[in-house]
PDB file of C-alpha atoms in Angstrom:
ATOM      1  CA  UNK A   1       4.164  23.344  -7.013  1.00 83.00           C
ATOM      2  CA  UNK A   2       7.083  25.778  -7.108  1.00 90.00           C
ATOM      3  CA  UNK A   3       7.680  28.046  -4.092  1.00 95.00           C
ATOM      4  CA  UNK A   4      10.086  30.976  -3.718  1.00 97.00           C
ATOM      5  CA  UNK A   5      11.381  31.571  -0.179  1.00 97.00           C
ATOM      6  CA  UNK A   6      12.837  35.032   0.461  1.00 96.00           C
ATOM      7  CA  UNK A   7      14.546  34.715   3.849  1.00 96.00           C
ATOM      8  CA  UNK A   8      18.026  35.865   4.952  1.00 94.00           C
ATOM      9  CA  UNK A   9      18.170  33.722   8.111  1.00 94.00           C
ATOM     10  CA  UNK A  10      19.772  30.460   6.933  1.00 94.00           C
ATOM     11  CA  UNK A  11      18.341  28.431   9.806  1.00 94.00           C
ATOM     12  CA  UNK A  12      14.782  29.566   9.127  1.00 94.00           C
ATOM     13  CA  UNK A  13      15.214  29.154   5.369  1.00 95.00           C
ATOM     14  CA  UNK A  14      16.486  25.590   5.834  1.00 95.00           C
ATOM     15  CA  UNK A  15      13.526  24.698   8.060  1.00 95.00           C
ATOM     16  CA  UNK A  16      11.094  26.071   5.474  1.00 95.00           C
ATOM     17  CA  UNK A  17      12.820  24.353   2.571  1.00 94.00           C
ATOM     18  CA  UNK A  18      12.919  21.013   4.380  1.00 94.00           C
ATOM     19  CA  UNK A  19       9.254  21.132   5.441  1.00 93.00           C
ATOM     20  CA  UNK A  20       7.978  22.316   2.074  1.00 94.00           C
ATOM     21  CA  UNK A  21      10.098  19.799   0.146  1.00 91.00           C
ATOM     22  CA  UNK A  22       8.810  16.923   2.284  1.00 89.00           C
ATOM     23  CA  UNK A  23       5.291  18.117   1.474  1.00 88.00           C
ATOM     24  CA  UNK A  24       5.883  17.844  -2.269  1.00 85.00           C
ATOM     25  CA  UNK A  25       6.870  21.418  -3.135  1.00 90.00           C
ATOM     26  CA  UNK A  26       9.815  22.471  -5.296  1.00 89.00           C
ATOM     27  CA  UNK A  27      11.551  25.218  -3.294  1.00 93.00           C
ATOM     28  CA  UNK A  28      13.864  27.998  -4.490  1.00 93.00           C
ATOM     29  CA  UNK A  29      15.674  30.185  -1.931  1.00 95.00           C
ATOM     30  CA  UNK A  30      17.024  33.740  -2.064  1.00 96.00           C
ATOM     31  CA  UNK A  31      18.417  35.788   0.844  1.00 95.00           C
ATOM     32  CA  UNK A  32      18.913  39.132  -0.904  1.00 95.00           C
ATOM     33  CA  UNK A  33      15.916  41.402  -1.465  1.00 96.00           C
ATOM     34  CA  UNK A  34      16.878  42.435  -4.970  1.00 96.00           C
ATOM     35  CA  UNK A  35      17.395  38.786  -5.962  1.00 96.00           C
ATOM     36  CA  UNK A  36      13.973  37.866  -4.522  1.00 96.00           C
ATOM     37  CA  UNK A  37      12.297  40.665  -6.459  1.00 96.00           C
ATOM     38  CA  UNK A  38      14.047  39.700  -9.693  1.00 95.00           C
ATOM     39  CA  UNK A  39      13.336  35.958  -9.422  1.00 94.00           C
ATOM     40  CA  UNK A  40       9.587  36.354  -8.952  1.00 94.00           C
ATOM     41  CA  UNK A  41       9.447  39.114 -11.554  1.00 92.00           C
ATOM     42  CA  UNK A  42      11.109  36.957 -14.220  1.00 92.00           C
ATOM     43  CA  UNK A  43      10.100  33.392 -13.270  1.00 91.00           C
ATOM     44  CA  UNK A  44       6.767  31.717 -12.515  1.00 89.00           C
ATOM     45  CA  UNK A  45       6.095  30.563  -8.947  1.00 94.00           C
ATOM     46  CA  UNK A  46       2.922  29.190  -7.403  1.00 92.00           C
ATOM     47  CA  UNK A  47       3.494  31.135  -4.170  1.00 96.00           C
ATOM     48  CA  UNK A  48       6.119  33.242  -2.384  1.00 97.00           C
ATOM     49  CA  UNK A  49       7.143  33.288   1.286  1.00 97.00           C
ATOM     50  CA  UNK A  50       8.569  36.757   1.916  1.00 96.00           C
ATOM     51  CA  UNK A  51      10.502  38.074   4.924  1.00 94.00           C
ATOM     52  CA  UNK A  52      10.084  41.822   5.431  1.00 91.00           C
ATOM     53  CA  UNK A  53      13.594  42.393   6.817  1.00 89.00           C
ATOM     54  CA  UNK A  54      15.635  41.426   3.760  1.00 93.00           C
ATOM     55  CA  UNK A  55      18.927  43.189   2.913  1.00 94.00           C
ATOM     56  CA  UNK A  56      19.310  45.382  -0.189  1.00 94.00           C
ATOM     57  CA  UNK A  57      15.530  45.715  -0.644  1.00 95.00           C
ATOM     58  CA  UNK A  58      12.977  45.209   2.143  1.00 93.00           C
ATOM     59  CA  UNK A  59      10.031  42.875   1.705  1.00 92.00           C
ATOM     60  CA  UNK A  60       7.371  45.574   1.732  1.00 92.00           C
ATOM     61  CA  UNK A  61       9.075  47.454  -1.100  1.00 94.00           C
ATOM     62  CA  UNK A  62       9.402  44.200  -3.051  1.00 95.00           C
ATOM     63  CA  UNK A  63       5.729  43.386  -2.585  1.00 94.00           C
ATOM     64  CA  UNK A  64       4.580  46.857  -3.659  1.00 94.00           C
ATOM     65  CA  UNK A  65       6.732  46.647  -6.795  1.00 95.00           C
ATOM     66  CA  UNK A  66       5.310  43.245  -7.682  1.00 95.00           C
ATOM     67  CA  UNK A  67       1.727  44.385  -7.283  1.00 94.00           C
ATOM     68  CA  UNK A  68       2.292  47.632  -9.195  1.00 93.00           C
ATOM     69  CA  UNK A  69       3.772  45.532 -11.992  1.00 93.00           C
ATOM     70  CA  UNK A  70       0.721  43.276 -12.092  1.00 92.00           C
ATOM     71  CA  UNK A  71       2.235  40.185 -10.444  1.00 92.00           C
ATOM     72  CA  UNK A  72      -0.622  38.152  -8.963  1.00 91.00           C
ATOM     73  CA  UNK A  73       1.389  35.319  -7.349  1.00 94.00           C
ATOM     74  CA  UNK A  74       0.118  34.593  -3.803  1.00 94.00           C
ATOM     75  CA  UNK A  75       2.476  36.038  -1.165  1.00 96.00           C
ATOM     76  CA  UNK A  76       2.759  34.993   2.471  1.00 96.00           C
ATOM     77  CA  UNK A  77       4.654  37.484   4.616  1.00 94.00           C
ATOM     78  CA  UNK A  78       6.806  35.837   7.289  1.00 89.00           C
ATOM     79  CA  UNK A  79       8.296  38.349   9.724  1.00 85.00           C
ATOM     80  CA  UNK A  80       9.241  39.181  13.290  1.00 82.00           C
ATOM     81  CA  UNK A  81       7.218  42.389  13.037  1.00 72.00           C
ATOM     82  CA  UNK A  82       4.018  41.611  14.907  1.00 66.00           C
ATOM     83  CA  UNK A  83       2.345  44.969  15.512  1.00 74.00           C
ATOM     84  CA  UNK A  84      -1.170  45.151  14.072  1.00 70.00           C
ATOM     85  CA  UNK A  85      -0.303  48.342  12.165  1.00 77.00           C
ATOM     86  CA  UNK A  86       2.474  46.479  10.351  1.00 77.00           C
ATOM     87  CA  UNK A  87       0.118  43.610   9.538  1.00 77.00           C
ATOM     88  CA  UNK A  88      -2.390  46.052   8.058  1.00 82.00           C
ATOM     89  CA  UNK A  89       0.374  47.707   6.017  1.00 85.00           C
ATOM     90  CA  UNK A  90       1.474  44.312   4.667  1.00 83.00           C
ATOM     91  CA  UNK A  91      -2.034  43.233   3.710  1.00 83.00           C
ATOM     92  CA  UNK A  92      -2.800  46.581   2.079  1.00 87.00           C
ATOM     93  CA  UNK A  93       0.438  46.331   0.105  1.00 89.00           C
ATOM     94  CA  UNK A  94      -0.878  43.126  -1.461  1.00 90.00           C
ATOM     95  CA  UNK A  95       0.027  40.261   0.874  1.00 92.00           C
ATOM     96  CA  UNK A  96      -2.362  37.302   0.863  1.00 92.00           C
ATOM     97  CA  UNK A  97      -1.385  36.057   4.330  1.00 92.00           C
ATOM     98  CA  UNK A  98       0.779  37.192   7.255  1.00 91.00           C
ATOM     99  CA  UNK A  99       2.592  35.013   9.813  1.00 90.00           C
ATOM    100  CA  UNK A 100       4.671  36.332  12.714  1.00 88.00           C
ATOM    101  CA  UNK A 101       7.862  34.604  13.850  1.00 87.00           C
ATOM    102  CA  UNK A 102       8.342  32.283  15.691  1.00 87.00           C
ATOM    103  CA  UNK A 103       6.169  29.908  13.696  1.00 90.00           C
ATOM    104  CA  UNK A 104       5.473  26.208  13.239  1.00 91.00           C
ATOM    105  CA  UNK A 105       6.666  24.901   9.879  1.00 92.00           C
ATOM    106  CA  UNK A 106       3.562  22.737   9.375  1.00 90.00           C
ATOM    107  CA  UNK A 107       1.353  25.819   9.745  1.00 93.00           C
ATOM    108  CA  UNK A 108       3.310  27.521   6.960  1.00 94.00           C
ATOM    109  CA  UNK A 109       2.883  24.458   4.726  1.00 93.00           C
ATOM    110  CA  UNK A 110      -0.878  24.427   5.403  1.00 91.00           C
ATOM    111  CA  UNK A 111      -1.212  28.151   4.714  1.00 93.00           C
ATOM    112  CA  UNK A 112       0.762  27.890   1.459  1.00 94.00           C
ATOM    113  CA  UNK A 113      -1.466  25.031   0.304  1.00 89.00           C
ATOM    114  CA  UNK A 114      -4.547  27.116   1.092  1.00 89.00           C
ATOM    115  CA  UNK A 115      -3.177  30.160  -0.756  1.00 92.00           C
ATOM    116  CA  UNK A 116      -2.449  28.106  -3.860  1.00 89.00           C
ATOM    117  CA  UNK A 117      -5.882  26.446  -3.760  1.00 85.00           C
ATOM    118  CA  UNK A 118      -7.638  29.797  -3.493  1.00 85.00           C
ATOM    119  CA  UNK A 119      -5.554  31.274  -6.297  1.00 84.00           C
ATOM    120  CA  UNK A 120      -6.647  28.361  -8.521  1.00 78.00           C
ATOM    121  CA  UNK A 121     -10.310  28.573  -7.443  1.00 74.00           C
ATOM    122  CA  UNK A 122     -10.205  25.409  -5.326  1.00 71.00           C
ATOM    123  CA  UNK A 123     -11.873  25.343  -1.914  1.00 63.00           C
ATOM    124  CA  UNK A 124     -10.621  21.992  -0.622  1.00 70.00           C
ATOM    125  CA  UNK A 125      -7.343  20.077  -0.403  1.00 77.00           C
ATOM    126  CA  UNK A 126      -9.184  17.213  -2.142  1.00 83.00           C
ATOM    127  CA  UNK A 127      -9.694  17.559  -5.883  1.00 83.00           C
ATOM    128  CA  UNK A 128     -11.866  15.121  -7.855  1.00 84.00           C
ATOM    129  CA  UNK A 129     -11.193  14.302 -11.511  1.00 84.00           C
ATOM    130  CA  UNK A 130     -13.322  11.576 -13.026  1.00 85.00           C
ATOM    131  CA  UNK A 131     -13.163   8.450 -10.874  1.00 88.00           C
ATOM    132  CA  UNK A 132      -9.993   9.732  -9.218  1.00 88.00           C
ATOM    133  CA  UNK A 133      -9.409  12.015  -6.251  1.00 90.00           C
ATOM    134  CA  UNK A 134      -6.189  13.804  -5.340  1.00 89.00           C
ATOM    135  CA  UNK A 135      -5.497  14.949  -1.775  1.00 88.00           C
ATOM    136  CA  UNK A 136      -2.840  17.655  -1.575  1.00 81.00           C
ATOM    137  CA  UNK A 137      -2.584  17.372   2.208  1.00 79.00           C
ATOM    138  CA  UNK A 138      -1.765  13.659   2.327  1.00 83.00           C
ATOM    139  CA  UNK A 139      -0.212  13.553  -1.183  1.00 84.00           C
ATOM    140  CA  UNK A 140      -2.414  10.613  -2.109  1.00 88.00           C
ATOM    141  CA  UNK A 141      -4.512   9.623  -5.122  1.00 90.00           C
ATOM    142  CA  UNK A 142      -7.464   7.241  -5.022  1.00 92.00           C
ATOM    143  CA  UNK A 143      -9.386   5.479  -7.781  1.00 90.00           C
ATOM    144  CA  UNK A 144     -13.031   4.799  -6.870  1.00 89.00           C
ATOM    145  CA  UNK A 145     -11.994   5.262  -3.242  1.00 89.00           C
ATOM    146  CA  UNK A 146      -9.067   2.816  -3.419  1.00 91.00           C
ATOM    147  CA  UNK A 147      -5.502   4.115  -2.913  1.00 91.00           C
ATOM    148  CA  UNK A 148      -3.111   4.252  -5.858  1.00 91.00           C
ATOM    149  CA  UNK A 149       0.668   3.978  -5.617  1.00 89.00           C
ATOM    150  CA  UNK A 150       2.005   6.971  -7.542  1.00 88.00           C
ATOM    151  CA  UNK A 151       5.631   8.075  -7.401  1.00 89.00           C
ATOM    152  CA  UNK A 152       6.340  11.599  -6.040  1.00 86.00           C
ATOM    153  CA  UNK A 153       6.985  12.923  -9.554  1.00 88.00           C
ATOM    154  CA  UNK A 154       3.796  11.336 -10.922  1.00 90.00           C
ATOM    155  CA  UNK A 155       1.852  12.918  -8.075  1.00 89.00           C
ATOM    156  CA  UNK A 156       3.426  16.340  -8.658  1.00 88.00           C
ATOM    157  CA  UNK A 157       2.640  16.195 -12.366  1.00 91.00           C
ATOM    158  CA  UNK A 158      -0.979  15.244 -11.711  1.00 90.00           C
ATOM    159  CA  UNK A 159      -1.320  17.969  -9.074  1.00 88.00           C
ATOM    160  CA  UNK A 160       0.149  20.600 -11.378  1.00 89.00           C
ATOM    161  CA  UNK A 161      -2.139  19.689 -14.254  1.00 90.00           C
ATOM    162  CA  UNK A 162      -5.155  19.752 -11.932  1.00 88.00           C
ATOM    163  CA  UNK A 163      -4.218  23.161 -10.563  1.00 85.00           C
ATOM    164  CA  UNK A 164      -3.960  24.411 -14.132  1.00 86.00           C
ATOM    165  CA  UNK A 165      -7.134  22.906 -15.548  1.00 86.00           C
ATOM    166  CA  UNK A 166      -8.354  24.707 -18.628  1.00 84.00           C
ATOM    167  CA  UNK A 167      -4.960  25.618 -20.047  1.00 88.00           C
ATOM    168  CA  UNK A 168      -2.007  23.931 -21.748  1.00 92.00           C
ATOM    169  CA  UNK A 169       1.276  23.707 -19.814  1.00 91.00           C
ATOM    170  CA  UNK A 170       4.561  23.375 -21.679  1.00 91.00           C
ATOM    171  CA  UNK A 171       7.295  20.813 -21.047  1.00 89.00           C
ATOM    172  CA  UNK A 172       9.577  23.589 -19.763  1.00 86.00           C
ATOM    173  CA  UNK A 173       6.949  24.811 -17.315  1.00 87.00           C
ATOM    174  CA  UNK A 174       6.384  21.281 -16.009  1.00 88.00           C
ATOM    175  CA  UNK A 175      10.124  20.747 -15.596  1.00 86.00           C
ATOM    176  CA  UNK A 176      10.530  23.989 -13.646  1.00 82.00           C
ATOM    177  CA  UNK A 177       7.630  23.235 -11.317  1.00 81.00           C
ATOM    178  CA  UNK A 178       8.089  19.559 -10.443  1.00 80.00           C
ATOM    179  CA  UNK A 179      11.853  18.946 -10.580  1.00 75.00           C
ATOM    180  CA  UNK A 180      14.583  20.223  -8.267  1.00 65.00           C
ATOM    181  CA  UNK A 181      16.714  23.115  -9.486  1.00 60.00           C
ATOM    182  CA  UNK A 182      19.789  20.857  -9.639  1.00 54.00           C
ATOM    183  CA  UNK A 183      17.936  18.201 -11.665  1.00 56.00           C
ATOM    184  CA  UNK A 184      19.666  17.291 -14.925  1.00 58.00           C
ATOM    185  CA  UNK A 185      16.994  18.275 -17.427  1.00 58.00           C
ATOM    186  CA  UNK A 186      16.683  15.534 -20.013  1.00 64.00           C
ATOM    187  CA  UNK A 187      14.511  16.732 -22.884  1.00 62.00           C
ATOM    188  CA  UNK A 188      12.625  13.411 -22.816  1.00 83.00           C
ATOM    189  CA  UNK A 189      12.050  13.316 -19.048  1.00 86.00           C
ATOM    190  CA  UNK A 190       8.610  14.939 -19.152  1.00 88.00           C
ATOM    191  CA  UNK A 191       7.460  12.724 -22.033  1.00 90.00           C
ATOM    192  CA  UNK A 192       8.508   9.627 -20.087  1.00 90.00           C
ATOM    193  CA  UNK A 193       6.745  10.904 -16.959  1.00 91.00           C
ATOM    194  CA  UNK A 194       3.534  11.646 -18.890  1.00 92.00           C
ATOM    195  CA  UNK A 195       3.646   8.157 -20.424  1.00 93.00           C
ATOM    196  CA  UNK A 196       3.954   6.615 -16.950  1.00 92.00           C
ATOM    197  CA  UNK A 197       1.047   8.659 -15.644  1.00 91.00           C
ATOM    198  CA  UNK A 198      -1.140   7.654 -18.596  1.00 91.00           C
ATOM    199  CA  UNK A 199      -0.316   4.020 -17.929  1.00 90.00           C
ATOM    200  CA  UNK A 200      -1.522   4.453 -14.346  1.00 88.00           C
ATOM    201  CA  UNK A 201      -4.593   6.626 -14.946  1.00 87.00           C
ATOM    202  CA  UNK A 202      -5.585   6.047 -18.557  1.00 85.00           C
ATOM    203  CA  UNK A 203      -4.519   7.647 -21.820  1.00 86.00           C
ATOM    204  CA  UNK A 204      -7.471  10.051 -21.905  1.00 87.00           C
ATOM    205  CA  UNK A 205      -6.524  11.737 -18.622  1.00 88.00           C
ATOM    206  CA  UNK A 206      -3.561  13.676 -20.044  1.00 90.00           C
ATOM    207  CA  UNK A 207      -3.840  15.076 -23.554  1.00 91.00           C
ATOM    208  CA  UNK A 208      -0.953  16.227 -25.758  1.00 91.00           C
ATOM    209  CA  UNK A 209      -1.199  19.511 -27.655  1.00 89.00           C
ATOM    210  CA  UNK A 210       1.612  19.011 -30.124  1.00 88.00           C
ATOM    211  CA  UNK A 211       3.989  21.920 -30.198  1.00 87.00           C
ATOM    212  CA  UNK A 212       2.451  23.404 -27.034  1.00 90.00           C
ATOM    213  CA  UNK A 213       2.442  20.888 -24.159  1.00 92.00           C
ATOM    214  CA  UNK A 214      -0.075  18.995 -22.065  1.00 93.00           C
ATOM    215  CA  UNK A 215      -3.514  19.503 -20.577  1.00 92.00           C
ATOM    216  CA  UNK A 216      -6.160  17.453 -18.805  1.00 88.00           C
ATOM    217  CA  UNK A 217      -8.646  15.575 -20.979  1.00 85.00           C
ATOM    218  CA  UNK A 218     -12.045  17.129 -21.689  1.00 77.00           C
ATOM    219  CA  UNK A 219     -13.774  14.985 -19.040  1.00 73.00           C
ATOM    220  CA  UNK A 220     -11.480  16.122 -16.244  1.00 68.00           C
TER     221      UNK A 220
END
């Protein structure tokens, strides 16, 4: 899952990036309001953490522009502004959640997971697919109740496909959502990763749509 963090306090941004990365998210950071607006308006993210007090363009203006433009990405506002009137203004502008600083990083991780699940129509952190079950909270996969030893990239690929059931995802989209920004993007990397996942879970779990990308098999 790919998260955009719009935060101009380096210390806070580093805490968020570290906690989210350890929890399996690919994190992109921006400290300038105009850059935050542009990134989410031109790239695909699974969720955004947005500070209201950004330079150049404040968070509330950014959020209103996104929503007027039809952007439906879940947004969690993270701010020092704690008055109830400001919370109401943020929610009415299109925020999906609102957290006041100071905060606990693990709470932010849990809230982001919940926002992404709801946006994908999932009620629980545990997602069943065939004889397998994926737990986004513990980053674990089981087969008939027995734990499987997947690598972090294999887990991220499986999680991304599950969160996008019913549609085909391209190689480029997979690369952007499961690899770090500084990752050297080998054109064959996704194919190799898919082959490894099929070897672990079975060839019918991940289907290839030639010329388009990958999707879950019909029974998943």
